[in-house]
GROMACS .gro file of C-alpha atoms in nm:
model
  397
    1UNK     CA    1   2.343  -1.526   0.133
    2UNK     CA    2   2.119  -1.378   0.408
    3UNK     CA    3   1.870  -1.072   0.390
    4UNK     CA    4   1.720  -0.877   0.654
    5UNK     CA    5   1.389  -0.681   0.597
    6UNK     CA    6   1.301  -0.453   0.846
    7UNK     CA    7   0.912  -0.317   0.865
    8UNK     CA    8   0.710  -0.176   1.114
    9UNK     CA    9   0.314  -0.210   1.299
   10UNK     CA   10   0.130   0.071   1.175
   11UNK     CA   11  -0.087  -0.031   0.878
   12UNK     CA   12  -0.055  -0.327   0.650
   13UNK     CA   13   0.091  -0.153   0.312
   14UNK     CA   14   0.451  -0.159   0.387
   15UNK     CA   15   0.433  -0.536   0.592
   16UNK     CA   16   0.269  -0.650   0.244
   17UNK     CA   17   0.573  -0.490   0.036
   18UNK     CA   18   0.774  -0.671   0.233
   19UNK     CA   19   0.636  -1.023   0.176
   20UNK     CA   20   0.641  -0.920  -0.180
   21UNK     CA   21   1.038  -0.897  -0.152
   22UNK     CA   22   1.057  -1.175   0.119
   23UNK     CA   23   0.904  -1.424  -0.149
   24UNK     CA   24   1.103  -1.313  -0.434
   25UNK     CA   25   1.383  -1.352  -0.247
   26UNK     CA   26   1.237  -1.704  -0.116
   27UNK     CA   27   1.169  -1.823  -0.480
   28UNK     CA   28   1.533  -1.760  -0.576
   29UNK     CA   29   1.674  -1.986  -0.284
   30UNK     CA   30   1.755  -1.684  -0.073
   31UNK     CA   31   1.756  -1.677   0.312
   32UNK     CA   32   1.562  -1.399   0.462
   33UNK     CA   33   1.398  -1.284   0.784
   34UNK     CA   34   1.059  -1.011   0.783
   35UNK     CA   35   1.091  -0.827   1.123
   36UNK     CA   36   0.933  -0.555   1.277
   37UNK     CA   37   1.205  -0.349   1.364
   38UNK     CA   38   0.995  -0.208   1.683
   39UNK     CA   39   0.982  -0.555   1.829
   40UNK     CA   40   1.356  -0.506   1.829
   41UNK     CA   41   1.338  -0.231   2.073
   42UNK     CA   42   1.041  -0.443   2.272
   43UNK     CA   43   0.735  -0.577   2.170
   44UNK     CA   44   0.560  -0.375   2.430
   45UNK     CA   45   0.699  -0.038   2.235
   46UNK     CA   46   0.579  -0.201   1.899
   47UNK     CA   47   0.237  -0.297   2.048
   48UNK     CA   48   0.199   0.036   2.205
   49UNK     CA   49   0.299   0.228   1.893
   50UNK     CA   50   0.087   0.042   1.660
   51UNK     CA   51  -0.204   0.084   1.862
   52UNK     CA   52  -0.107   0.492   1.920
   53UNK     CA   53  -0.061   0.519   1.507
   54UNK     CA   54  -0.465   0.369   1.457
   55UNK     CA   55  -0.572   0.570   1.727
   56UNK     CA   56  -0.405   0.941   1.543
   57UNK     CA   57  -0.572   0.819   1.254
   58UNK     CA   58  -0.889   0.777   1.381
   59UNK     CA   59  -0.901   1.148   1.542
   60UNK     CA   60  -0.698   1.286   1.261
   61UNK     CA   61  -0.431   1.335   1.482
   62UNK     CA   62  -0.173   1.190   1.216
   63UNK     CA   63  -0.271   1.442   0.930
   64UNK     CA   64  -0.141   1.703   1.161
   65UNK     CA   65   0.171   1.536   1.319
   66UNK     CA   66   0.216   1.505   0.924
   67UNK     CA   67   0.233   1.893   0.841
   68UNK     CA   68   0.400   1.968   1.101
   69UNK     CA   69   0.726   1.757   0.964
   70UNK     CA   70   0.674   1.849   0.675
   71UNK     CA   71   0.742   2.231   0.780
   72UNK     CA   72   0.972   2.177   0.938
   73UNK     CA   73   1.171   1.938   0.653
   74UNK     CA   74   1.076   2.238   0.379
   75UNK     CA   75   1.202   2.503   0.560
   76UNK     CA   76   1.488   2.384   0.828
   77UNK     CA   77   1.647   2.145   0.603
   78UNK     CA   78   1.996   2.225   0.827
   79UNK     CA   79   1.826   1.973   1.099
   80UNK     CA   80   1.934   1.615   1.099
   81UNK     CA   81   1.815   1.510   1.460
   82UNK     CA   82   1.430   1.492   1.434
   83UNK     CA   83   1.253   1.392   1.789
   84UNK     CA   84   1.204   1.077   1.522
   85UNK     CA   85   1.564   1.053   1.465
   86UNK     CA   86   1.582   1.023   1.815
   87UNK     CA   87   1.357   0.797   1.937
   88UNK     CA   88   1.498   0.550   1.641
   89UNK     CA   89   1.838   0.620   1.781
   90UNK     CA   90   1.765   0.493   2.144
   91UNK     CA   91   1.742   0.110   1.987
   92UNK     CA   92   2.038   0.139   1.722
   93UNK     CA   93   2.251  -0.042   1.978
   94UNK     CA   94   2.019  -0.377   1.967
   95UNK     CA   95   1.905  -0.352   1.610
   96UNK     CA   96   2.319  -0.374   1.520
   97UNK     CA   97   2.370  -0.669   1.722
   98UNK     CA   98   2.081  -0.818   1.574
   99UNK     CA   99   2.193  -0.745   1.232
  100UNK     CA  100   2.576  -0.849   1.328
  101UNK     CA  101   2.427  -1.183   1.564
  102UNK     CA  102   2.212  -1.289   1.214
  103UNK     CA  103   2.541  -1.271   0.992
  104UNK     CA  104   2.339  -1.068   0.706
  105UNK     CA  105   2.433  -0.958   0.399
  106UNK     CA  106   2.217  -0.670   0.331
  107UNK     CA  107   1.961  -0.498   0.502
  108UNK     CA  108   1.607  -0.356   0.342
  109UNK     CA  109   1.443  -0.085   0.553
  110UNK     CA  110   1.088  -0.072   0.428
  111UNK     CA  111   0.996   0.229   0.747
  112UNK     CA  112   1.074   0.549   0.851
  113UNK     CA  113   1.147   0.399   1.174
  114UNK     CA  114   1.394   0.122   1.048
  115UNK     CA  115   1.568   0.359   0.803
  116UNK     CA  116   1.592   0.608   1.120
  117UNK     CA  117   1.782   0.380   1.370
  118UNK     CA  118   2.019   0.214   1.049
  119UNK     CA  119   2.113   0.574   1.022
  120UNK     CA  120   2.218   0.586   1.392
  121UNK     CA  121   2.396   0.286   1.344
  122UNK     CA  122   2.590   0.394   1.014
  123UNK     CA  123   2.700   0.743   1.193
  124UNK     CA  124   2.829   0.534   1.484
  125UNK     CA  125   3.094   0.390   1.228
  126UNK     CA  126   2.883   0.021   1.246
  127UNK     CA  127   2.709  -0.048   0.925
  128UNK     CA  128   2.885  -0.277   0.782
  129UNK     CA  129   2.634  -0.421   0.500
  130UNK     CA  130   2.447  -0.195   0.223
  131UNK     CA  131   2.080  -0.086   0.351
  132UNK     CA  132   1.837  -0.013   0.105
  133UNK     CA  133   1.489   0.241   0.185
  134UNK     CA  134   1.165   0.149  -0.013
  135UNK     CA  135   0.922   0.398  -0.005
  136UNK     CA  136   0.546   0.275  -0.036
  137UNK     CA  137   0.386   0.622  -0.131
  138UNK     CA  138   0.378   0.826  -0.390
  139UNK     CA  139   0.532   1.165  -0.183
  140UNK     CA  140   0.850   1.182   0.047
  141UNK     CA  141   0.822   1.122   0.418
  142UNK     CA  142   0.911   1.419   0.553
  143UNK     CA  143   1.208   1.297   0.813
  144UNK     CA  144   1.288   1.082   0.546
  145UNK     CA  145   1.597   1.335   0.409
  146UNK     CA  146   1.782   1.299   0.738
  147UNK     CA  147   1.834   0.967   0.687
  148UNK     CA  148   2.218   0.836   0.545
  149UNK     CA  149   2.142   0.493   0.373
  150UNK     CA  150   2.281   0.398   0.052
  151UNK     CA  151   1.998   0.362  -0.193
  152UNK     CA  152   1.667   0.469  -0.143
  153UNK     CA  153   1.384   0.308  -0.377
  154UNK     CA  154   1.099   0.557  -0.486
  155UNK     CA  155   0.764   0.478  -0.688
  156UNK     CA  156   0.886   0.687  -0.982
  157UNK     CA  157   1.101   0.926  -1.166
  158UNK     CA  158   0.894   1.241  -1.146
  159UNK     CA  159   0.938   1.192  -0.769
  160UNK     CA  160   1.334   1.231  -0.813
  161UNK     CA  161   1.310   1.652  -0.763
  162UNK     CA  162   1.141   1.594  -0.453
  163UNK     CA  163   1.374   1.423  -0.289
  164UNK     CA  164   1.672   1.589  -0.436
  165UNK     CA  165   1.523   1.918  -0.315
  166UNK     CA  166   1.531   1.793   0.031
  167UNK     CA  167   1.911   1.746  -0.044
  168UNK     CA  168   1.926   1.357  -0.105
  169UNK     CA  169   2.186   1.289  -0.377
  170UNK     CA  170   2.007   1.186  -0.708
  171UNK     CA  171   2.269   0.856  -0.779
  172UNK     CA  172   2.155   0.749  -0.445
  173UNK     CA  173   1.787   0.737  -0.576
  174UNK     CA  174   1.642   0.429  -0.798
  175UNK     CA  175   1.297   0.487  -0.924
  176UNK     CA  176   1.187   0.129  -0.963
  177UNK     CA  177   0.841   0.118  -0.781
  178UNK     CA  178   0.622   0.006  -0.509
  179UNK     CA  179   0.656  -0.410  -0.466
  180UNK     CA  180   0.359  -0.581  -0.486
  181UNK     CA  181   0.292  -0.984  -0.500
  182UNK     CA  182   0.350  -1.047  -0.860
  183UNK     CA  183   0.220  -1.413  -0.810
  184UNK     CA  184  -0.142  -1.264  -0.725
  185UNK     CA  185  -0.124  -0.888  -0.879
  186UNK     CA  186   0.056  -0.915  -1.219
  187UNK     CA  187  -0.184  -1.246  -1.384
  188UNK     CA  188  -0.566  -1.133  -1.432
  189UNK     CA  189  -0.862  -1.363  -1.489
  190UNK     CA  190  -1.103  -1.236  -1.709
  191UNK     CA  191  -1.396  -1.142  -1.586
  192UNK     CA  192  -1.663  -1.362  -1.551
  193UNK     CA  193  -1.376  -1.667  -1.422
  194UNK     CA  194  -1.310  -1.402  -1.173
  195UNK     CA  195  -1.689  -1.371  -1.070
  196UNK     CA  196  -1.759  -1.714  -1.052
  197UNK     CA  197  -1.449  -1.846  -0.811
  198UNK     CA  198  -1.492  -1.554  -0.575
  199UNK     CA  199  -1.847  -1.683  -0.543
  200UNK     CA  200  -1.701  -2.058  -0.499
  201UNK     CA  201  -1.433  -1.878  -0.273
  202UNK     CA  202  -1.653  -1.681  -0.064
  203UNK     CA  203  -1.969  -1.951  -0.043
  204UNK     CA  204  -2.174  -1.685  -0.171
  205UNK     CA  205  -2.492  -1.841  -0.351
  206UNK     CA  206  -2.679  -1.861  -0.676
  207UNK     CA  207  -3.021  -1.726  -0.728
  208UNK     CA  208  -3.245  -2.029  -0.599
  209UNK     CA  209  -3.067  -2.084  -0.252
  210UNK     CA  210  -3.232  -1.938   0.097
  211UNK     CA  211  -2.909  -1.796   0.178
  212UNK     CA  212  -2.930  -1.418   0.229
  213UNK     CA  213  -2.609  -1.357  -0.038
  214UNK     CA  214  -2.749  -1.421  -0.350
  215UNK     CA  215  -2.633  -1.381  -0.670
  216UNK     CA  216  -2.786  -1.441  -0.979
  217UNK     CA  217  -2.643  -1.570  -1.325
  218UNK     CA  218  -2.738  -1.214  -1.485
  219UNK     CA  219  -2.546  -1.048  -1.228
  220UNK     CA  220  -2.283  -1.241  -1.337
  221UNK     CA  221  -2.281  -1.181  -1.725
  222UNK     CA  222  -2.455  -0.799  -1.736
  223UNK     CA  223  -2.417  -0.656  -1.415
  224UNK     CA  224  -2.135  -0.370  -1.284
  225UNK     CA  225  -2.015  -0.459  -0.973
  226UNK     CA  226  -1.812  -0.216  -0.816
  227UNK     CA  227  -1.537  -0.319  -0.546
  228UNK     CA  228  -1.494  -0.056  -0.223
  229UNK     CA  229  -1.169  -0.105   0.002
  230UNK     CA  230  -1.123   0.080   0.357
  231UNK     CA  231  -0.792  -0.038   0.409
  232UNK     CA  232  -0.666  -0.319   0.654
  233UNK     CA  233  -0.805  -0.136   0.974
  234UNK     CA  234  -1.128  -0.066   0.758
  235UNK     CA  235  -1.143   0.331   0.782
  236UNK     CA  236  -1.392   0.545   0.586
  237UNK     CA  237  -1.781   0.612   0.594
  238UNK     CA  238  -1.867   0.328   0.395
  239UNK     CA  239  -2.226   0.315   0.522
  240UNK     CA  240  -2.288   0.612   0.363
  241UNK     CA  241  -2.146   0.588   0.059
  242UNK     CA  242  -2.325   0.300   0.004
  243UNK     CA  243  -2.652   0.417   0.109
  244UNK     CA  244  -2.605   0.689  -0.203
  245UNK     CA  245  -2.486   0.388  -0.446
  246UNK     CA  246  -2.780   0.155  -0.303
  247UNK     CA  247  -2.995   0.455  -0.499
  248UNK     CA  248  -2.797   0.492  -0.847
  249UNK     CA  249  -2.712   0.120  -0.913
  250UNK     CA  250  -2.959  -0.155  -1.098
  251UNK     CA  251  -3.128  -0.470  -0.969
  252UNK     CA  252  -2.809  -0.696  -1.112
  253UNK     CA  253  -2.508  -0.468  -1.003
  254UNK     CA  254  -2.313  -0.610  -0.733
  255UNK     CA  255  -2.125  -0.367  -0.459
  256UNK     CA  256  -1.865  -0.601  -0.254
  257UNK     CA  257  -1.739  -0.368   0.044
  258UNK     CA  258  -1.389  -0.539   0.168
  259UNK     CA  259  -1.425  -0.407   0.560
  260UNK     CA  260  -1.093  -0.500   0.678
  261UNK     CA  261  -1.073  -0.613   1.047
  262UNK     CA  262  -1.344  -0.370   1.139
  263UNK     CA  263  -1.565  -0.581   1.267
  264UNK     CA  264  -1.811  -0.276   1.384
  265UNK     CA  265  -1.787  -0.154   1.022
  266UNK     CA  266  -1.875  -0.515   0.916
  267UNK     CA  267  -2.163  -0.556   1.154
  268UNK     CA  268  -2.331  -0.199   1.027
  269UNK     CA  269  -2.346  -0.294   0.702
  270UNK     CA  270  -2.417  -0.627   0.714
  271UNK     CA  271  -2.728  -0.467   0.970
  272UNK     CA  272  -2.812  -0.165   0.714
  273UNK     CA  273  -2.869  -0.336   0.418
  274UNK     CA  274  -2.977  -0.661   0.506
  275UNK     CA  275  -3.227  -0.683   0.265
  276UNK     CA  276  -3.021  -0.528  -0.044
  277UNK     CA  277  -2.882  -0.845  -0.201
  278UNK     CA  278  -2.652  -0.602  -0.409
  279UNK     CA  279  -2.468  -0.498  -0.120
  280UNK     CA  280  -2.177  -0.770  -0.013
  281UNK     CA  281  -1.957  -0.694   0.308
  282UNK     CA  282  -1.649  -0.867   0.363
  283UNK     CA  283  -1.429  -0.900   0.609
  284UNK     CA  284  -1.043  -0.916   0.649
  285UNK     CA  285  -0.960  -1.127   0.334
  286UNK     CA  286  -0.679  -1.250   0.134
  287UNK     CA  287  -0.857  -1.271  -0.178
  288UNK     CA  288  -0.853  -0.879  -0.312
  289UNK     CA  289  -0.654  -1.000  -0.625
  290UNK     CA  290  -0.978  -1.205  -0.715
  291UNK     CA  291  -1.253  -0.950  -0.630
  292UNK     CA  292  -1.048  -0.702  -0.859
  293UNK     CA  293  -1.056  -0.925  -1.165
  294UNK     CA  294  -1.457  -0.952  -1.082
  295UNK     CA  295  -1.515  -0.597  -1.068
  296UNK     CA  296  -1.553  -0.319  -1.298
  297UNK     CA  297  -1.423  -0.033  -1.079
  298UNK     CA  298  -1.241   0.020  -0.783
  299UNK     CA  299  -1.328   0.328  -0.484
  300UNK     CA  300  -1.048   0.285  -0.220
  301UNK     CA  301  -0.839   0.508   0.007
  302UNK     CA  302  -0.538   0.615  -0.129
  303UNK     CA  303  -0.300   0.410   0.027
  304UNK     CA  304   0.045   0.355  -0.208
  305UNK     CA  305   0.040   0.006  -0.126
  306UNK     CA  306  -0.351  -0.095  -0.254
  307UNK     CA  307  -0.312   0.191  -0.510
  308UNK     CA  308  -0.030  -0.014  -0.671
  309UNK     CA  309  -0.201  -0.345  -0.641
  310UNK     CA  310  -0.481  -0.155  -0.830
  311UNK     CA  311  -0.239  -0.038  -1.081
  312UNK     CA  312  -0.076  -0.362  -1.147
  313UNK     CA  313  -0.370  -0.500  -1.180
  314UNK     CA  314  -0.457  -0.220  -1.442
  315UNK     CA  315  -0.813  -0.139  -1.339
  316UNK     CA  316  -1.011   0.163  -1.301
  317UNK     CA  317  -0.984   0.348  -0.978
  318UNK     CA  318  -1.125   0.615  -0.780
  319UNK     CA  319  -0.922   0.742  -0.467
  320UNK     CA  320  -1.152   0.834  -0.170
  321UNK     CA  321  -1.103   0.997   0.125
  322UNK     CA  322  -0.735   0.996   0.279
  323UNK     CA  323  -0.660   0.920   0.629
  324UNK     CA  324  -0.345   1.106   0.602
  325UNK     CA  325  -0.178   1.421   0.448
  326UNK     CA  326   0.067   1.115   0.290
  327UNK     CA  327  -0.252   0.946   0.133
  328UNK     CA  328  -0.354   1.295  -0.029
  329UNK     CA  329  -0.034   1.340  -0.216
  330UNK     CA  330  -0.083   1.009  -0.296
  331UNK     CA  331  -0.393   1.041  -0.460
  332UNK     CA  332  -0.262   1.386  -0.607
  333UNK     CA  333   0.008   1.207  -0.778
  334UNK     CA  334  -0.193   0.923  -0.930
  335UNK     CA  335  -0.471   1.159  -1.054
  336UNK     CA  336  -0.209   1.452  -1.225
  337UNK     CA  337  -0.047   1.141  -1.383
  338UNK     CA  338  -0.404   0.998  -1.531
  339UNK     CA  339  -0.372   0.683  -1.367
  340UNK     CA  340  -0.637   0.745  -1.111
  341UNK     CA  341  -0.951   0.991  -1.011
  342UNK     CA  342  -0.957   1.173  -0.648
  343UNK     CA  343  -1.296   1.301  -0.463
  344UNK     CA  344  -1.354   1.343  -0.120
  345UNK     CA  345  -1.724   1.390  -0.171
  346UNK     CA  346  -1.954   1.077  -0.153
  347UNK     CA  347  -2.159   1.206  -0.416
  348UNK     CA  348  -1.941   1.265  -0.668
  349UNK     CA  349  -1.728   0.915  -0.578
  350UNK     CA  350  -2.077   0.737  -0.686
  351UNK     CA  351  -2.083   0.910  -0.966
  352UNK     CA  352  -1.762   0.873  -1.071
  353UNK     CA  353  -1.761   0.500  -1.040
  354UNK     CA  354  -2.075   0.478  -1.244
  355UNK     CA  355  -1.943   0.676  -1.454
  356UNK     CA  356  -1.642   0.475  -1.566
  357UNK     CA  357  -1.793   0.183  -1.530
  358UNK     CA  358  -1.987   0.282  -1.823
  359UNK     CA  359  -1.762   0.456  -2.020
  360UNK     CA  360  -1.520   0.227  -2.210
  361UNK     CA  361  -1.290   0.486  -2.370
  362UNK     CA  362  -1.200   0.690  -2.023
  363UNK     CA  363  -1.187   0.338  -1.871
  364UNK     CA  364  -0.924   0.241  -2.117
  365UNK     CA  365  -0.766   0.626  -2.099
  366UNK     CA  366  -0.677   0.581  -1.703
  367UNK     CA  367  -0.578   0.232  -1.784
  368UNK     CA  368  -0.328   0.318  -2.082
  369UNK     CA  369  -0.174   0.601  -1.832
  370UNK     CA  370  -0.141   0.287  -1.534
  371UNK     CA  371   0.103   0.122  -1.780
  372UNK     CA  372   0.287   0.400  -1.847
  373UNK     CA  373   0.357   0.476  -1.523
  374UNK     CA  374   0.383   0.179  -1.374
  375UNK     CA  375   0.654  -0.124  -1.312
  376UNK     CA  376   0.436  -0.434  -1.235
  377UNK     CA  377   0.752  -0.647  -1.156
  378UNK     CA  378   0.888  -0.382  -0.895
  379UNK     CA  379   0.977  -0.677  -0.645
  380UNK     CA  380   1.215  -0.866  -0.911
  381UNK     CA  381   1.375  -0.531  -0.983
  382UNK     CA  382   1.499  -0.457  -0.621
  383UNK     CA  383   1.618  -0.775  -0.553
  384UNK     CA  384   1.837  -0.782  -0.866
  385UNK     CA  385   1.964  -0.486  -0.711
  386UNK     CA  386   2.048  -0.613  -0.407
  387UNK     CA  387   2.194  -0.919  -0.563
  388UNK     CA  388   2.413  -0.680  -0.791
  389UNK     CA  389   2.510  -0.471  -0.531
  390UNK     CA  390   2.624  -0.759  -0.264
  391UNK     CA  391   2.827  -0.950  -0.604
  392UNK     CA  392   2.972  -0.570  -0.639
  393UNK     CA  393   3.123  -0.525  -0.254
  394UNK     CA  394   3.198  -0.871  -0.255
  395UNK     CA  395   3.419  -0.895  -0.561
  396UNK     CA  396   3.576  -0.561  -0.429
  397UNK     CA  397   3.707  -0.736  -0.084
   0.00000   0.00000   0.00000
């Protein structure tokens, strides 16, 4: 058996759902191959439209390129060629040869773009293997409706009207989650293990050493640390929503800000409050599963992909300001469903962290609606569907 995922080069979320799959699927003896389904069409388009996606984001040319699909989805739901579609269509002839050249048995579209050009290649008669969509956010991509795939896997069942409205057929839609790495997300350390390897982990230092990180052992037993995310390409003002925590916190609380590969980001803070030893950047790092279990609250951008890891996780969380109209909805979502609080006002962010930080019984509120809502093992459950769906067609031959 052989398994093609197919992800794209604009933002980390949906590559790291797809190594959650990819090693489920690795664990169980199956073969499978990650690709970026833009290298496909040339690595110079996937280079090129990677680096275009960060650089909408950055002048909030995205948000609007959002809305505008998103009109035109609500109300010209007639139109199944999108300039998307279209684009995605110009490649369909080397992403099927790909797919027919690798001798796969399913393919798993985990973009827009991928589930796009699989379309193109099912209307041309040559899709021979079921393809499955996994959506990473909490909403429905607006060009997502004129795509023709078989089974399309959403974050949850209140999100079924949404895309049935749009005219996708509800037995095509499986409400199983967002995949995260269960090996890292679903097992929690408690809290003071937690605080003490990240410290081994990160060579951060006890009180005592010259080093300017220090940490000392009653910031480890008493004090809130709080944990602030940016996302992979490290967006946000950070700098000054720290400045307004660096006011409201205590002499042991800890803030670690995870900066992501912005190294300019990085370089401010780490310049700003060099002589705040309760202020911790940190750069691109593959250790957010640790800082979690060490802090006491999350602040990050909503993001489905780092919202779910939060989730699974089940820890407080406070959704900051969205890049995109996507992230909004996301953070709409989480917070009408309890699992999560929105603000896009520093002020009120600080004081919202502080807030449940402090306060045990709406900590453990937001955390009892996380594990209602949420599938931690949403990685297991697709690939048994795969698997179940591949046995199906084949014992039908």
């Amino acid at each position: 058996m052989k398994i093609l995922i197919l992800s794209a080069n604009t933002g980390e979320g949906h590559n790291s759902s797809a190594r959650a799959i990819m090693r489920n699927m690795e664990e169980r003896g199956i073969e499978v191959q990650l690709t970026d389904v833009l290298s496909i069409a040339s690595k110079r388009v996937s280079n090129n439209i990677s680096k275009a996606y960060v650089g909408s984001t950055e002048v909030n040319i995205f948000p609007r390129l959002y809305l505008i699909g998103k009109w035109i989805s609500d109300h010209m739901n007639h139109i199944r060629t999108s300039p998307i579609y279209l684009l995605n269509k110009l490649y369909w002839g080397r992403l099927n040869r790909y797919i027919k050249e690798g001798n796969y048995d399913a393919v798993v579209a985990l973009h827009l773009f991928a589930a796009e050009s699989l379309t193109a290649i099912k209307r041309q008669g040559e899709l021979k293997i079921p393809a499955f969509f996994v959506m990473t956010d909490y909403t429905i991509h607006p060009f997502i409706a004129e795509t023709d795939l078989e089974y399309y896997i959403i974050p949850h069942k209140d999100l079924i009207p949404t895309y049935t409205k749009r005219g996708m057929k509800a037995e095509n839609i499986y409400p199983i989650g967002i995949p995260v790495n269960e090996f890292k997300f679903m097992h929690k350390l408690d809290k003071l293990t937690a605080r003490h390897d990240i410290i081994e982990k990160m060579n951060w230092n006890v009180e005592g050493d010259e080093n300017s990180i220090q940490i000392e052992e009653q910031a480890i037993t008493d004090g809130k640390w709080y944990l602030v995310m940016s996302g992979s390409m490290g967006f946000g003002d950070m700098t000054s929503l720290l400045k307004i925590f660096a006011e409201r916190i205590g002499e042991h609380d800890r803030i670690i800000c995870v900066c992501g590969n912005n190294q300019k980001t990085y370089n401010n803070i780490q310049t700003t409050f060099a002589d705040d030893h309760r202020i911790l950047p940190v750069g691109y790092t593959k250790q957010v599963h640790l800082l979690m279990d060490a802090c006491d609250v999350i602040l990050t951008k909503p993001g489905g992909v780092t919202t779910t890891e939060t989730f699974v996780k089940n820890m407080p969380i406070i959704h900051t300001a969205p890049i995109s109209a996507i992230e909004k909805e996301n953070a709409q979502f989480c917070q009408e469903h309890g699992m999560s609080v929105f603000s896009t006002d520093l002020q009120e962010q600080v004081e919202l962290a502080i807030r449940l930080a402090n306060d045990e019984q709406e900590r453990q509120q937001m955390m009892k609606h996380q594990r209602e809502n949420i599938t931690p093992n949403t990685a297991t459950k697709i690939v048994n569907l795969i698997l179940k769906v591949i046995k199906r067609r084949n014992t039908n031959k």
